[in-house]
Coordinates of C-alpha atoms in Angstrom, one line a residue:
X1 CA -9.0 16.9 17.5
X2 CA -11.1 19.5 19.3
X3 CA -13.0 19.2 22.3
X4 CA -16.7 19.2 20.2
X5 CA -15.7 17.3 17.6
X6 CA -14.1 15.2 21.0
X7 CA -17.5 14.6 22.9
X8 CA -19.5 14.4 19.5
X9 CA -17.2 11.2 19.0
X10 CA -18.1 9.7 22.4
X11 CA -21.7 10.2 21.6
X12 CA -21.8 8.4 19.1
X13 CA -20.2 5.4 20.7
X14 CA -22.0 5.5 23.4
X15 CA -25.2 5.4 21.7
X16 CA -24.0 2.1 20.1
X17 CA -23.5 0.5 23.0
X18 CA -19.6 1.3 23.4
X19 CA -17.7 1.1 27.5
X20 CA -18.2 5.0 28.3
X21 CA -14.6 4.9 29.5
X22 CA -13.2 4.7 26.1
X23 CA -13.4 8.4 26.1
X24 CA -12.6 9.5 29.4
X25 CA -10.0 11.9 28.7
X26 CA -10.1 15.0 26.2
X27 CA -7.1 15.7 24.6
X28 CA -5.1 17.4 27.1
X29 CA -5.3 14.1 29.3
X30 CA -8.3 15.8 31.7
X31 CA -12.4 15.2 31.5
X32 CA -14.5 12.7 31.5
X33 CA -17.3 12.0 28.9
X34 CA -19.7 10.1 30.5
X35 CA -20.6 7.3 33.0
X36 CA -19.9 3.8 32.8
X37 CA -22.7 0.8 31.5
X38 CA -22.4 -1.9 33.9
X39 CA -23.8 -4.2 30.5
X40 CA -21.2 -1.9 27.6
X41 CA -20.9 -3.8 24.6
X42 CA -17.1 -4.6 23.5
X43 CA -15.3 -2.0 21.4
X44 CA -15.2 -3.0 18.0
X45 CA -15.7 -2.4 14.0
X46 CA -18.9 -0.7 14.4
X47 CA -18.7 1.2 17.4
X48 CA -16.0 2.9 15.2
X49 CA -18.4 3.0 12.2
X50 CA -21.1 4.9 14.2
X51 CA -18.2 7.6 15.1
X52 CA -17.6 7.4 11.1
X53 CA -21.1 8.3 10.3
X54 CA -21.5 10.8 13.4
X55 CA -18.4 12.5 11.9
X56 CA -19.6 12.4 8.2
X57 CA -23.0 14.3 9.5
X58 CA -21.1 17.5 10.0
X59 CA -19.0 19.8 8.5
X60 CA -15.0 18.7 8.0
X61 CA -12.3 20.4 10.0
X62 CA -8.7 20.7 8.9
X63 CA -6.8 18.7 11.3
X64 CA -3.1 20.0 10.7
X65 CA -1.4 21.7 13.8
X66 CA 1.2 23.7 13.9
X67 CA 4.2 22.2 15.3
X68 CA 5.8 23.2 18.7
X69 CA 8.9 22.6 20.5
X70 CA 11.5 20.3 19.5
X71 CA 9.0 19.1 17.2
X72 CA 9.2 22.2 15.2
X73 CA 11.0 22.8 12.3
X74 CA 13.3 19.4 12.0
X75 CA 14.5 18.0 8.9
X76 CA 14.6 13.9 8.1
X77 CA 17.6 13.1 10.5
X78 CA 16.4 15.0 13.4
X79 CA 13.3 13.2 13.2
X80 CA 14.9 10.4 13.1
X81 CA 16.7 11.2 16.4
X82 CA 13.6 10.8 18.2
X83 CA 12.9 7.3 19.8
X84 CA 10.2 5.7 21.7
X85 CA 11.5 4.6 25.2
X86 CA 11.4 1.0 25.1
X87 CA 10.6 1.0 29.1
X88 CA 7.7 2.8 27.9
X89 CA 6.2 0.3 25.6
X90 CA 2.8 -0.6 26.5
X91 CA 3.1 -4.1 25.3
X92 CA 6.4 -4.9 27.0
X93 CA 4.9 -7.3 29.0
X94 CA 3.9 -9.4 26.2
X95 CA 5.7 -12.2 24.9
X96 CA 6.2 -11.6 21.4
X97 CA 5.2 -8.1 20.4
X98 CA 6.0 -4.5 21.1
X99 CA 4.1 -1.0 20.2
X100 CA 5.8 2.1 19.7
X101 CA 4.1 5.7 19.5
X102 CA 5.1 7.7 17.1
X103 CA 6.3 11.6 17.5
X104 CA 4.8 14.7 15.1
X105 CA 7.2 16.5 13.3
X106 CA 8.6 17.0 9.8
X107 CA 6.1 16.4 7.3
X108 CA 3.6 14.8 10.1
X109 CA 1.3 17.9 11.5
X110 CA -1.9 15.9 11.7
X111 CA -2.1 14.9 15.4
X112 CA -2.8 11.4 15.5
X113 CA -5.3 10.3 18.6
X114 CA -4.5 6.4 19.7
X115 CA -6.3 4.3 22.4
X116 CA -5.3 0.9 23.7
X117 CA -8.3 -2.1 23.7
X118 CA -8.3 -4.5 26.5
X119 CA -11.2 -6.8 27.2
X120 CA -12.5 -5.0 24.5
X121 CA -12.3 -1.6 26.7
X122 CA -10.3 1.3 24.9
X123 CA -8.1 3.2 26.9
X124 CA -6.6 6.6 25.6
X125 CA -3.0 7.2 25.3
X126 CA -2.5 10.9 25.8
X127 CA 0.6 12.5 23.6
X128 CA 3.7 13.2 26.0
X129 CA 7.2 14.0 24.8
X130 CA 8.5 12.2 27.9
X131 CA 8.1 9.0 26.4
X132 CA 10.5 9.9 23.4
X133 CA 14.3 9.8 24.2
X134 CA 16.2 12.8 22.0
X135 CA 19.4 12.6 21.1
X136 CA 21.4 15.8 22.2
X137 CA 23.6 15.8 19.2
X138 CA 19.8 17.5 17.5
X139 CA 18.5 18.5 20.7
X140 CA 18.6 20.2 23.8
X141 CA 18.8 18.7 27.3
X142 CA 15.4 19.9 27.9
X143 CA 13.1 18.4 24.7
X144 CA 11.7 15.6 26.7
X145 CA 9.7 18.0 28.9
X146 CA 8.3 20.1 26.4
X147 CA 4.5 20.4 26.5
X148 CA 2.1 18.5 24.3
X149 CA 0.1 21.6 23.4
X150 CA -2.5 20.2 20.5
X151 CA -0.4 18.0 19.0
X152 CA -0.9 14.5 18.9
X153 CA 0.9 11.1 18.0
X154 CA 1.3 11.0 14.3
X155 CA 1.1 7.0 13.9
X156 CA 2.6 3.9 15.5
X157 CA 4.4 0.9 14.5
X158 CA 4.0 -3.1 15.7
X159 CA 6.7 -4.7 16.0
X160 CA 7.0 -8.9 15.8
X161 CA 9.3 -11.7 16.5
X162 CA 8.9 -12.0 12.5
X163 CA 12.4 -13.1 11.6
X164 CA 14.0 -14.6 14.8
X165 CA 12.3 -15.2 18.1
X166 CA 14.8 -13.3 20.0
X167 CA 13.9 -10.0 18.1
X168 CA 11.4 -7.6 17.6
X169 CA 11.2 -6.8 14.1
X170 CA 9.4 -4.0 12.6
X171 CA 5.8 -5.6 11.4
X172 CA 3.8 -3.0 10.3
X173 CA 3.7 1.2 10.3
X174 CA 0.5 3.3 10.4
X175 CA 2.0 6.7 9.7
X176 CA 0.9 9.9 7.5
X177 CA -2.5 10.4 5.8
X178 CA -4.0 6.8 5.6
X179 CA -0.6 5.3 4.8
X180 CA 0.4 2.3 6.5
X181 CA 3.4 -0.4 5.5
X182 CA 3.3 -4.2 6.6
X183 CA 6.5 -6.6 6.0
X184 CA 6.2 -10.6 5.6
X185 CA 9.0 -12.9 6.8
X186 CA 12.7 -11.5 5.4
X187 CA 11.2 -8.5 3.6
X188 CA 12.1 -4.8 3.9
X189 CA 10.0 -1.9 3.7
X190 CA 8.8 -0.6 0.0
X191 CA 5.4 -0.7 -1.4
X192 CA 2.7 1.5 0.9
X193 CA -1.0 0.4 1.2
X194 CA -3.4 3.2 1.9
X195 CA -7.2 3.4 3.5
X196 CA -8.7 5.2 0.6
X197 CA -7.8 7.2 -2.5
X198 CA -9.9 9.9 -4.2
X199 CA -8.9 11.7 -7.1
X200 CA -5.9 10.2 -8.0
X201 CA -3.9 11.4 -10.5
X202 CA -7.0 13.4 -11.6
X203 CA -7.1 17.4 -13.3
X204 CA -8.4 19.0 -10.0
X205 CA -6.1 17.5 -7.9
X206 CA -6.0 14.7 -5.6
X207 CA -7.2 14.5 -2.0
X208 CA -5.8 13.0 0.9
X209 CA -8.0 11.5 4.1
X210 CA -6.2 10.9 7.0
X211 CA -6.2 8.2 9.6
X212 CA -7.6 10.5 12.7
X213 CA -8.1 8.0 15.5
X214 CA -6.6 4.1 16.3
X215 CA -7.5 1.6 18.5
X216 CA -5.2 -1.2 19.2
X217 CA -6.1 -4.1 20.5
X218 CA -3.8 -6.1 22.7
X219 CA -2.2 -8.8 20.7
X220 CA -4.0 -12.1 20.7
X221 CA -1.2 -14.6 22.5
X222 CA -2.7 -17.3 21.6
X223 CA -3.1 -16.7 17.4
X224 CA -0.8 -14.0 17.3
X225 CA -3.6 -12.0 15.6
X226 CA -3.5 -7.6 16.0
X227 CA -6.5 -6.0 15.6
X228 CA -6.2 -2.2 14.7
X229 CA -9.5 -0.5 14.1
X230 CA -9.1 3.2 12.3
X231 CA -11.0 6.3 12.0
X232 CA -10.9 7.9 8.5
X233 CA -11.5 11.6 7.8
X234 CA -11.6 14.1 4.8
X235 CA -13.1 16.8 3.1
X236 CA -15.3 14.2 1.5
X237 CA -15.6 11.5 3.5
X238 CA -15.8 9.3 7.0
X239 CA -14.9 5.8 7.2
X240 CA -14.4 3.1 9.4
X241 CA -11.7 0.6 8.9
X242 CA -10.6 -2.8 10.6
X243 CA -7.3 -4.6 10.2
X244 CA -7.2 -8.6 11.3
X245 CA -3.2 -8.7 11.1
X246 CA -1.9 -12.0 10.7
X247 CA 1.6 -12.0 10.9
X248 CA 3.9 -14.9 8.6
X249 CA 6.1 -15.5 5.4
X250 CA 2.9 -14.0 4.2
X251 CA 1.3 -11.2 6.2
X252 CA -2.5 -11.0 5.6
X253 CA -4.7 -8.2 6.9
X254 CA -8.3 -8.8 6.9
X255 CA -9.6 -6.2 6.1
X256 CA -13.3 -4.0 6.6
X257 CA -14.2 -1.0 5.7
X258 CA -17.1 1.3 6.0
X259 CA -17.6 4.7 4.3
X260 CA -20.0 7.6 4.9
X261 CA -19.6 9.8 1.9
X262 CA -20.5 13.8 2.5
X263 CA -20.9 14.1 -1.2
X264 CA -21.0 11.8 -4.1
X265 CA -17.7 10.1 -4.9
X266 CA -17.3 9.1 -8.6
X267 CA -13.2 9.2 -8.4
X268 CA -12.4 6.8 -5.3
X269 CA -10.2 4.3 -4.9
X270 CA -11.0 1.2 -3.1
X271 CA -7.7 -0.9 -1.2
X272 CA -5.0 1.5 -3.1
X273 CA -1.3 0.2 -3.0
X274 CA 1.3 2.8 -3.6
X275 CA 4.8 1.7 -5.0
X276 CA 7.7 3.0 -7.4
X277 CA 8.9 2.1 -10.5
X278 CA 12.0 3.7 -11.8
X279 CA 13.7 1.6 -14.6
X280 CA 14.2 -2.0 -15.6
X281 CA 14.9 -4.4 -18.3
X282 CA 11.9 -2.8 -20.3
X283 CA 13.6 0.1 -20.2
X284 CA 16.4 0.0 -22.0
X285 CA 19.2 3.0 -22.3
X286 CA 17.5 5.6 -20.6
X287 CA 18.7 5.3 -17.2
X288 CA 22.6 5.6 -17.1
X289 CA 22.8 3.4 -13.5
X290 CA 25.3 0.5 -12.3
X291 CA 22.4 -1.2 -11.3
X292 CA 19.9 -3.2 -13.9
X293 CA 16.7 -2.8 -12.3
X294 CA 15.2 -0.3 -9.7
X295 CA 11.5 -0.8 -8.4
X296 CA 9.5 -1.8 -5.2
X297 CA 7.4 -3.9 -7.8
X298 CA 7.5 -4.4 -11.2
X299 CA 4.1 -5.3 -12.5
X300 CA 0.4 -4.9 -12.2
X301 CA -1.2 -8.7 -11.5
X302 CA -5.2 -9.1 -11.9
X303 CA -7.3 -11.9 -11.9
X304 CA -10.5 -11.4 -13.0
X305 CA -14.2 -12.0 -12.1
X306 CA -14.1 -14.7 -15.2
X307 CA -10.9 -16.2 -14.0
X308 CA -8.3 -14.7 -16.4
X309 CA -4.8 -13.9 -15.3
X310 CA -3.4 -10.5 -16.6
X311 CA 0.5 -9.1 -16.2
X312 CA 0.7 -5.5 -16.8
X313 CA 4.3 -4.7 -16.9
X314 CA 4.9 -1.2 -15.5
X315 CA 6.9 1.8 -16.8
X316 CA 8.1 5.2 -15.8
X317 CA 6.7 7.1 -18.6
X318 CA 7.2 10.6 -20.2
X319 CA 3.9 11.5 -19.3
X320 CA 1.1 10.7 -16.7
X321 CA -0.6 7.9 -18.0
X322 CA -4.2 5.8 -16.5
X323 CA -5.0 3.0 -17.4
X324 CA -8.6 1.0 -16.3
X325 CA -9.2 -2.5 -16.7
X326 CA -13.2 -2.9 -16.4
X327 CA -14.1 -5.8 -14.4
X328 CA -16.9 -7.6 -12.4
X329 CA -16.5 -9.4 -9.3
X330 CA -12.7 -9.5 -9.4
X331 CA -10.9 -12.2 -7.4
X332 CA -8.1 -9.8 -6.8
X333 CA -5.1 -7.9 -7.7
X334 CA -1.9 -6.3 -6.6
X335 CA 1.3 -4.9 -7.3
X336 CA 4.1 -7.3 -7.5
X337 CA 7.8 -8.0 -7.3
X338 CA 8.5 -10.8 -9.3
X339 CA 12.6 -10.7 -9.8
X340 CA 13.8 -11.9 -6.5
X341 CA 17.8 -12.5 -7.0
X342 CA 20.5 -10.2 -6.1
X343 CA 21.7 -10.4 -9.4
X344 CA 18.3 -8.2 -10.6
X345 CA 19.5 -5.2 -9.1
X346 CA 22.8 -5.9 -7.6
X347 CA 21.9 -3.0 -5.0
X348 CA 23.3 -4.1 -1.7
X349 CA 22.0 -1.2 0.6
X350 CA 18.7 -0.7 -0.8
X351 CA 17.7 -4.9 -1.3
X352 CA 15.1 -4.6 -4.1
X353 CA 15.0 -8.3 -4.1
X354 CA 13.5 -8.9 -0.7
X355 CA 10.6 -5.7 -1.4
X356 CA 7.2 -7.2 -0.8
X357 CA 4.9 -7.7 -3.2
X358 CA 1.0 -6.7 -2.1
X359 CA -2.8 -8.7 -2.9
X360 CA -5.8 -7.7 -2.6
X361 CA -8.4 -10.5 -2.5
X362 CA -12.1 -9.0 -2.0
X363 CA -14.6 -10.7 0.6
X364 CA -18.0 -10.5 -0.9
X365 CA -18.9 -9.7 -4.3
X366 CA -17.5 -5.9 -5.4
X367 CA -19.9 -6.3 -8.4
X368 CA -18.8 -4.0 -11.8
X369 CA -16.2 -1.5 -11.7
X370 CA -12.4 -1.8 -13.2
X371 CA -8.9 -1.8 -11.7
X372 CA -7.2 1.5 -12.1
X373 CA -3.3 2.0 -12.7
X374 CA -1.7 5.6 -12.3
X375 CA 1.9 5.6 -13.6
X376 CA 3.5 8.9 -13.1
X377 CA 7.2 9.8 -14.4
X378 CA 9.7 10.5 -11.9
X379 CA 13.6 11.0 -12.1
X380 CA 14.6 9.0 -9.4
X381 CA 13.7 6.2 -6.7
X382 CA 12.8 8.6 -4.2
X383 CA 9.6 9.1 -5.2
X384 CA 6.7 6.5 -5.1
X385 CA 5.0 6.9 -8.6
X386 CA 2.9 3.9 -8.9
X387 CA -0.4 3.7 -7.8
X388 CA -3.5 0.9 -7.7
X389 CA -7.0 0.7 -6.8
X390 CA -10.3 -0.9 -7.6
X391 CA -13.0 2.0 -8.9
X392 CA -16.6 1.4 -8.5
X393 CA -18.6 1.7 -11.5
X394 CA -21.1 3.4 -9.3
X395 CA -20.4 6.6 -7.5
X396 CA -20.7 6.4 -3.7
X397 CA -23.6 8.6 -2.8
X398 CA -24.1 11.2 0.0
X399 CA -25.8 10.0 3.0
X400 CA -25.4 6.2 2.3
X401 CA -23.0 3.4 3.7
X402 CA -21.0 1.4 1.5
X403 CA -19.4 -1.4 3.1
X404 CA -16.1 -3.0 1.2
X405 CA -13.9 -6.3 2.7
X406 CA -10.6 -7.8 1.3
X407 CA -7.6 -9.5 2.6
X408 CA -4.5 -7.4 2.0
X409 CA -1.4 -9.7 1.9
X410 CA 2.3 -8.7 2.0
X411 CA 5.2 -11.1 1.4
X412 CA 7.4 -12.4 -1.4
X413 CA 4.7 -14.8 -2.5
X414 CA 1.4 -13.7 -1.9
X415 CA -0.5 -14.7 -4.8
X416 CA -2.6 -18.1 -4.9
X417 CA -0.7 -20.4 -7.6
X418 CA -2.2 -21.0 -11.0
X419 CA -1.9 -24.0 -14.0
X420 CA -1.0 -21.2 -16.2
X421 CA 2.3 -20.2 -17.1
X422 CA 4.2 -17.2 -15.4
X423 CA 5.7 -14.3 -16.9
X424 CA 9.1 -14.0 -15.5
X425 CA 10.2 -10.8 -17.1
X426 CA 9.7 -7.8 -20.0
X427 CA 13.2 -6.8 -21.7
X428 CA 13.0 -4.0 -24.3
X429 CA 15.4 -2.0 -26.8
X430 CA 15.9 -0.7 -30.0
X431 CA 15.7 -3.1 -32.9
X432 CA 19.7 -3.7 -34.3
X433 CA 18.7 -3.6 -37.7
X434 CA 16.1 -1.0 -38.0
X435 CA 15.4 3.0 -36.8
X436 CA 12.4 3.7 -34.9
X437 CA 11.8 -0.1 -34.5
X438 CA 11.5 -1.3 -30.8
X439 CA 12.6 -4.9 -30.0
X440 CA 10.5 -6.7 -27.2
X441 CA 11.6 -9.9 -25.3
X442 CA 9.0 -11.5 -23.3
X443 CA 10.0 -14.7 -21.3
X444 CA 7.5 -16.9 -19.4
X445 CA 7.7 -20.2 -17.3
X446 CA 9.0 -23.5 -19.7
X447 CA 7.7 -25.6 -16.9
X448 CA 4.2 -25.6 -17.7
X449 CA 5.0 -26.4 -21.7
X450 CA 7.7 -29.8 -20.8
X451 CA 6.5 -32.6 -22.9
X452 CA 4.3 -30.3 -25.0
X453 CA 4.3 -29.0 -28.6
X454 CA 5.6 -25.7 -28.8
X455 CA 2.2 -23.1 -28.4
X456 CA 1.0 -20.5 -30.7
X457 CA 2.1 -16.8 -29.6
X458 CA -0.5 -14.0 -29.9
X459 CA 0.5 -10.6 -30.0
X460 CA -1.7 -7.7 -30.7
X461 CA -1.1 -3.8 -30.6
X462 CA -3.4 -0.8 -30.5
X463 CA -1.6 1.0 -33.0
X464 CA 1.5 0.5 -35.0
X465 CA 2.5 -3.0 -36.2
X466 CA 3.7 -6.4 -34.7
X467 CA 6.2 -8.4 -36.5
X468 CA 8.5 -11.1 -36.6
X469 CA 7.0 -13.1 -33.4
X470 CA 9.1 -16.3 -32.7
X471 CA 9.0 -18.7 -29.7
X472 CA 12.2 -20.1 -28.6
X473 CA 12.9 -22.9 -25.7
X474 CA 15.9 -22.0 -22.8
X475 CA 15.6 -25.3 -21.0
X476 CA 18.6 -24.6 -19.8
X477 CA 17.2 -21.4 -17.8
X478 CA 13.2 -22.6 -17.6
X479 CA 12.3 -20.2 -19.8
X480 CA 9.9 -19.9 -23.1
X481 CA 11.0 -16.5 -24.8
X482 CA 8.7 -15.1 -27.1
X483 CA 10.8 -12.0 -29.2
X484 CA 9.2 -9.5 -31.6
X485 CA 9.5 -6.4 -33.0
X486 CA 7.1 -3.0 -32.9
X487 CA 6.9 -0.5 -35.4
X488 CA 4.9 2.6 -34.0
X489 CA 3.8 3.8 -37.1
X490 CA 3.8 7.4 -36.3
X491 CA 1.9 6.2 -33.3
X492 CA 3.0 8.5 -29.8
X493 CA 1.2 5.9 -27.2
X494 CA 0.3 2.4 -28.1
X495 CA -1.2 -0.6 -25.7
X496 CA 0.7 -4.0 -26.4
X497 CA -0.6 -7.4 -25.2
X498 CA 0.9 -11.1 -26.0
X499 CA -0.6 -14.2 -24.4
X500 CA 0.7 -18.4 -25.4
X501 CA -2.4 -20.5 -26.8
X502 CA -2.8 -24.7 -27.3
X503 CA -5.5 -26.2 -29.0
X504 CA -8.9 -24.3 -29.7
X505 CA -7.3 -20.9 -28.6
X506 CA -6.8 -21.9 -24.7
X507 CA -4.7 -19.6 -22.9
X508 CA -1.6 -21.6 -21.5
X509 CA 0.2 -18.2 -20.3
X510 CA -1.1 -14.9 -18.1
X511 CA -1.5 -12.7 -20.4
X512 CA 1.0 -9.9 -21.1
X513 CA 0.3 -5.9 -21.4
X514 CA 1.8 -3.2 -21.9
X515 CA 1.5 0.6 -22.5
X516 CA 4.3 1.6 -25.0
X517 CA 5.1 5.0 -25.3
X518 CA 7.6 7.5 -26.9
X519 CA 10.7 9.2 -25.2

């Protein structure tokens, strides 16, 4: 950050009220920005959301440094050499919990400014590569004195007694752009979360803002509650954000944001998770892999403002594909792993089964808009190619707050439980009897049919032709598989949906989509 953009930033929270010395040091660890007030209100959400607007009030600055040092020019294991003294912990103290700060370097150039809350006073944390330990098989005796120069921290991570109380787990990561991670009891890391998207997956090109400030807020002993509060910044926007962490078997953030748009955004995404999607059952023969499955999540789940509970099956597809689902009020959506047995993916290293799935419940009513899905094709499971958001039928408009507030919840089951049956999975291939006939098997939860008649089956496609539905009972596995066949019809994209109906057309089942396409 530099020095005006610095003391514009401690104007503006000391004209709401903020403790003075939350800003008393510039970035080089020297200055002081004001004098104290003996009555300062605590730090909190919107001290940060008058920075926000102070900051959206003035022209944008690229905040990407040049890299110096040892943090110059290192590739993914060298950074990975670098580790945060544990002696130099700031929570070490506490019972529980421990913070690390984390170094610039490889694809992190934006200098990341963090500040410590106590008694709701902020305290900055000036970079220094003292704090890191280097190991000398990738550096030299002499990296833990280099100079700080303008860079900055490029994120932190939380760590938790998540797991076992005799070890600090990794909770959550707030690291590159506005990407952060968060793991629920016996998770590992895969699906990202993000502060904002904006032109995703859109002709001219999507931007990026970028977390520029934290402040961390001593754990809460007593709750075990973190509060992180987060200044946003791009080309076309300022925003304030607020995370509530909760940690459990189900990690929930609660979640606030406020944005200060310099122009009018018609192309953002509220709450965006980012995920991949490589291949599964769906997917037949394409992918010439030991393993059956490969995916941080393997479906789209909505439930809508009117109650309705949609399954969007995801793909890899040839092509970039959208898709919008136009709702109003929604009661919340996320991307999801459902498969959760070894057997799904028989990967031992990389544990797909114990990925966590991500929800977003909105606070408040987030009127009309539609939940957008961005699939983009991708040759292997290195690359995150699945993203979510909510869209706002109205733009965001120049000079205006807009104020959004959800719960974000990571963990293996973080969706509320419906009366409606499941779908466990999508299976796909070609048809054995026919050319250029696809064979779909859809199976959903028997549970919720036990002691019933058998339902009517639905299935519907955009283009091309549905035949042959059947439903058939596996008791023996808890399943109700519904099996059909799809003719394209000369048709190159096609959506698919299939939901299970009693009496008066009453939707027992989610209801199933899916986005068919060729090659």
């Amino acid at each position: 950050m530099k020095r005006r953009n610095f003391l514009g930033t401690v104007s503006a929270a000391i004209a709401l009220g903020s403790a003075a010395r939350s800003y008393g040091q510039s970035d080089s660890g020297s200055g002081d920005a004001g004098e104290e007030t003996a009555e300062a209100a605590p730090f909190g959400f919107e001290s940060v959301a008058a920075i926000a607007a102070n900051w959206a009030g003035r022209d944008w600055e690229n905040p990407s440094r040049e890299l110096t040092g040892p943090f110059a020019d290192i590739d993914y294991d060298a950074y990975r050499a670098i580790r945060f003294r544990r002696d130099a912990d700031p929570w070490r103290e506490i019972a529980g919990f421990g913070l690390d700060l984390l170094p610039p370097g490889m694809i992190y150039h934006e200098p990341v400014r963090i500040n410590l809350v106590r008694e709701g006073v902020p305290q900055p944390m000036p970079f220094d590569p003292s704090l890191f330990d280097f190991d000398p098989n990738f550096f030299p005796d002499d990296a833990a004195q280099a100079t700080p120069d303008e860079m900055g921290w490029s994120g932190f991570r939380i760590r938790h007694v998540l797991n076992r109380p005799d070890i600090l787990d990794e909770l959550a990561v707030f690291q590159g752009a506005s990407y952060f991670r968060v793991l629920g009891r016996g998770n590992t890391y895969g699906i990202s979360a993000r502060g904002l998207a904006i032109g995703t997956g859109s002709a001219e090109g999507e931007e990026f803002p970028v977390f520029r400030e934290f402040w961390i807020h001593q754990p809460d002993a007593g709750t075990g509650r973190v509060t992180v509060q987060a200044l946003l910044d791009s080309k076309s926007v300022a925003g304030a954000y607020e995370f509530v962490i909760m940690p459990g078997s189900e990690t929930m953030l609660t979640t606030r944001v406020a944005l200060f748009p310099r122009r009018e955004l018609a192309e953002v995404g509220i709450a965006p998770l980012t995920s991949m999607y490589w291949f599964g059952p769906a997917d037949g023969a394409r992918f010439d892999d030991y393993r059956p499955a490969v995916h941080d999540s393997d479906g789209l789940q909505m439930i809508t403002g009117s109650g309705a509970r949609l399954w969007r099956a995801l793909s890899n597809p040839a092509k970039l594909q959208i898709s919008a689902f136009v709702d109003e009020s929604p009661r919340g959506f996320g991307l999801i792993q459902r498969p959760r047995d070894f057997s799904d993916y028989q990967d031992a290293e990389a544990k797909y089964e114990s990925r966590p799935s991500a929800w977003i419940r909105p606070t408040g009513d987030w009127g009309r808009g539609n939940v957008s899905l961005i699939e983009i094709p991708v040759e292997s499971e290195f690359h995150d190619n699945i993203v979510a958001f909510w869209q706002p039928a109205q733009p965001l408009t120049a000079g205006n707050r807009s104020d959004f507030g959800y719960v974000l919840s990571f963990g293996a089951e973080v969706v509320e439980p419906g009366t409606m049956a499941r779908i466990v999975s999508t299976r796909s291939g070609l048809s054995i009897n026919r050319e250029n006939v696809r064979s779909f098997v859809i199976d959903f939860e028997l549970a919720p049919f036990e002691g019933r008649d058998d339902p009517a089956a639905r299935v519907n496609a955009a283009r091309g032709t549905i035949e042959h539905p059947y439903l058939l009972r596996l008791p023996e596995h808890g399943l109700m598989r519904l099996s059909f066949e799809y003719v394209p019809d000369g048709a190159e994209v096609a959506d698919l949906s299939a939901v299970l109906q009693g009496s008066e057309d009453v939707n027992l089942s989610e209801s199933w989509l899916y986005r068919w396409s060729e090659g």
